[in-house]
Amino acid sequence: MKTNDYVKYMTQTIVKYVDQPKEERKRNRIEKKQTKADFWYRWFGILPYILYSEIKKKRRFK
């Protein structure tokens, strides 16, 4: 990507963000946080996440 293309992309992104109402920006930020994956899944993948969740479930039933 050339420098001019990058500057154009960044400018469009910033203008689009600024043009949104404040409530919409806040709602988008909250939605993004809620859809974020758990720490174990993001950092270690699916297998450790499954093992961790199974161990957690077994501890609850004891």
PDB file of C-alpha atoms in Angstrom:
ATOM      1  CA  MET A   1       0.000   0.000   0.000  1.00  0.00           C
ATOM      2  CA  LYS A   2       1.385   3.363  -0.946  1.00  0.00           C
ATOM      3  CA  THR A   3       1.634   6.201   1.522  1.00  0.00           C
ATOM      4  CA  ASN A   4      -1.075   8.242  -0.201  1.00  0.00           C
ATOM      5  CA  ASP A   5      -3.477   5.301  -0.087  1.00  0.00           C
ATOM      6  CA  TYR A   6      -2.792   4.796   3.602  1.00  0.00           C
ATOM      7  CA  VAL A   7      -3.355   8.467   4.414  1.00  0.00           C
ATOM      8  CA  LYS A   8      -6.594   8.413   2.426  1.00  0.00           C
ATOM      9  CA  TYR A   9      -7.787   5.282   4.270  1.00  0.00           C
ATOM     10  CA  MET A  10      -6.931   6.738   7.684  1.00  0.00           C
ATOM     11  CA  THR A  11      -8.660  10.020   6.854  1.00  0.00           C
ATOM     12  CA  GLN A  12     -11.830   8.216   5.746  1.00  0.00           C
ATOM     13  CA  THR A  13     -11.810   6.076   8.876  1.00  0.00           C
ATOM     14  CA  ILE A  14     -11.385   9.050  11.187  1.00  0.00           C
ATOM     15  CA  VAL A  15     -14.078  11.091   9.415  1.00  0.00           C
ATOM     16  CA  LYS A  16     -16.497   8.160   9.566  1.00  0.00           C
ATOM     17  CA  TYR A  17     -15.826   7.777  13.304  1.00  0.00           C
ATOM     18  CA  VAL A  18     -16.242  11.492  14.052  1.00  0.00           C
ATOM     19  CA  ASP A  19     -19.477  11.707  12.050  1.00  0.00           C
ATOM     20  CA  GLN A  20     -21.149   9.056  14.210  1.00  0.00           C
ATOM     21  CA  PRO A  21     -23.279  10.256  17.130  1.00  0.00           C
ATOM     22  CA  LYS A  22     -21.701   9.861  20.561  1.00  0.00           C
ATOM     23  CA  GLU A  23     -24.336   7.327  21.694  1.00  0.00           C
ATOM     24  CA  GLU A  24     -23.651   5.127  18.672  1.00  0.00           C
ATOM     25  CA  ARG A  25     -19.903   5.178  19.297  1.00  0.00           C
ATOM     26  CA  LYS A  26     -20.494   4.241  22.929  1.00  0.00           C
ATOM     27  CA  ARG A  27     -22.867   1.415  21.944  1.00  0.00           C
ATOM     28  CA  ASN A  28     -20.364   0.058  19.403  1.00  0.00           C
ATOM     29  CA  ARG A  29     -17.597   0.101  22.010  1.00  0.00           C
ATOM     30  CA  ILE A  30     -19.757  -1.825  24.512  1.00  0.00           C
ATOM     31  CA  GLU A  31     -20.777  -4.390  21.873  1.00  0.00           C
ATOM     32  CA  LYS A  32     -17.156  -4.918  20.894  1.00  0.00           C
ATOM     33  CA  LYS A  33     -16.167  -5.543  24.514  1.00  0.00           C
ATOM     34  CA  GLN A  34     -18.987  -8.046  24.987  1.00  0.00           C
ATOM     35  CA  THR A  35     -18.072 -10.068  21.905  1.00  0.00           C
ATOM     36  CA  LYS A  36     -14.420 -10.298  22.907  1.00  0.00           C
ATOM     37  CA  ALA A  37     -13.272 -13.862  23.578  1.00  0.00           C
ATOM     38  CA  ASP A  38     -12.177 -15.017  27.008  1.00  0.00           C
ATOM     39  CA  PHE A  39      -8.593 -14.541  28.117  1.00  0.00           C
ATOM     40  CA  TRP A  40      -7.749 -18.263  28.000  1.00  0.00           C
ATOM     41  CA  TYR A  41      -9.106 -18.656  24.478  1.00  0.00           C
ATOM     42  CA  ARG A  42      -7.406 -15.539  23.098  1.00  0.00           C
ATOM     43  CA  TRP A  43      -3.993 -16.344  24.513  1.00  0.00           C
ATOM     44  CA  PHE A  44      -3.774 -20.134  24.454  1.00  0.00           C
ATOM     45  CA  GLY A  45      -6.291 -21.446  21.929  1.00  0.00           C
ATOM     46  CA  ILE A  46      -9.251 -23.757  22.193  1.00  0.00           C
ATOM     47  CA  LEU A  47      -7.771 -26.851  23.878  1.00  0.00           C
ATOM     48  CA  PRO A  48      -6.486 -25.172  27.057  1.00  0.00           C
ATOM     49  CA  TYR A  49      -9.733 -23.208  27.201  1.00  0.00           C
ATOM     50  CA  ILE A  50     -11.766 -26.435  27.123  1.00  0.00           C
ATOM     51  CA  LEU A  51      -9.588 -28.051  29.787  1.00  0.00           C
ATOM     52  CA  TYR A  52      -9.850 -24.992  31.997  1.00  0.00           C
ATOM     53  CA  SER A  53     -13.622 -24.805  31.651  1.00  0.00           C
ATOM     54  CA  GLU A  54     -14.024 -28.542  32.388  1.00  0.00           C
ATOM     55  CA  ILE A  55     -11.895 -28.290  35.522  1.00  0.00           C
ATOM     56  CA  LYS A  56     -13.893 -25.257  36.584  1.00  0.00           C
ATOM     57  CA  LYS A  57     -17.175 -27.172  36.099  1.00  0.00           C
ATOM     58  CA  LYS A  58     -15.925 -30.155  38.121  1.00  0.00           C
ATOM     59  CA  ARG A  59     -14.906 -27.898  41.000  1.00  0.00           C
ATOM     60  CA  ARG A  60     -18.394 -26.391  41.114  1.00  0.00           C
ATOM     61  CA  PHE A  61     -20.073 -29.795  41.465  1.00  0.00           C
ATOM     62  CA  LYS A  62     -17.959 -30.942  44.410  1.00  0.00           C
TER      63      LYS A  62
END
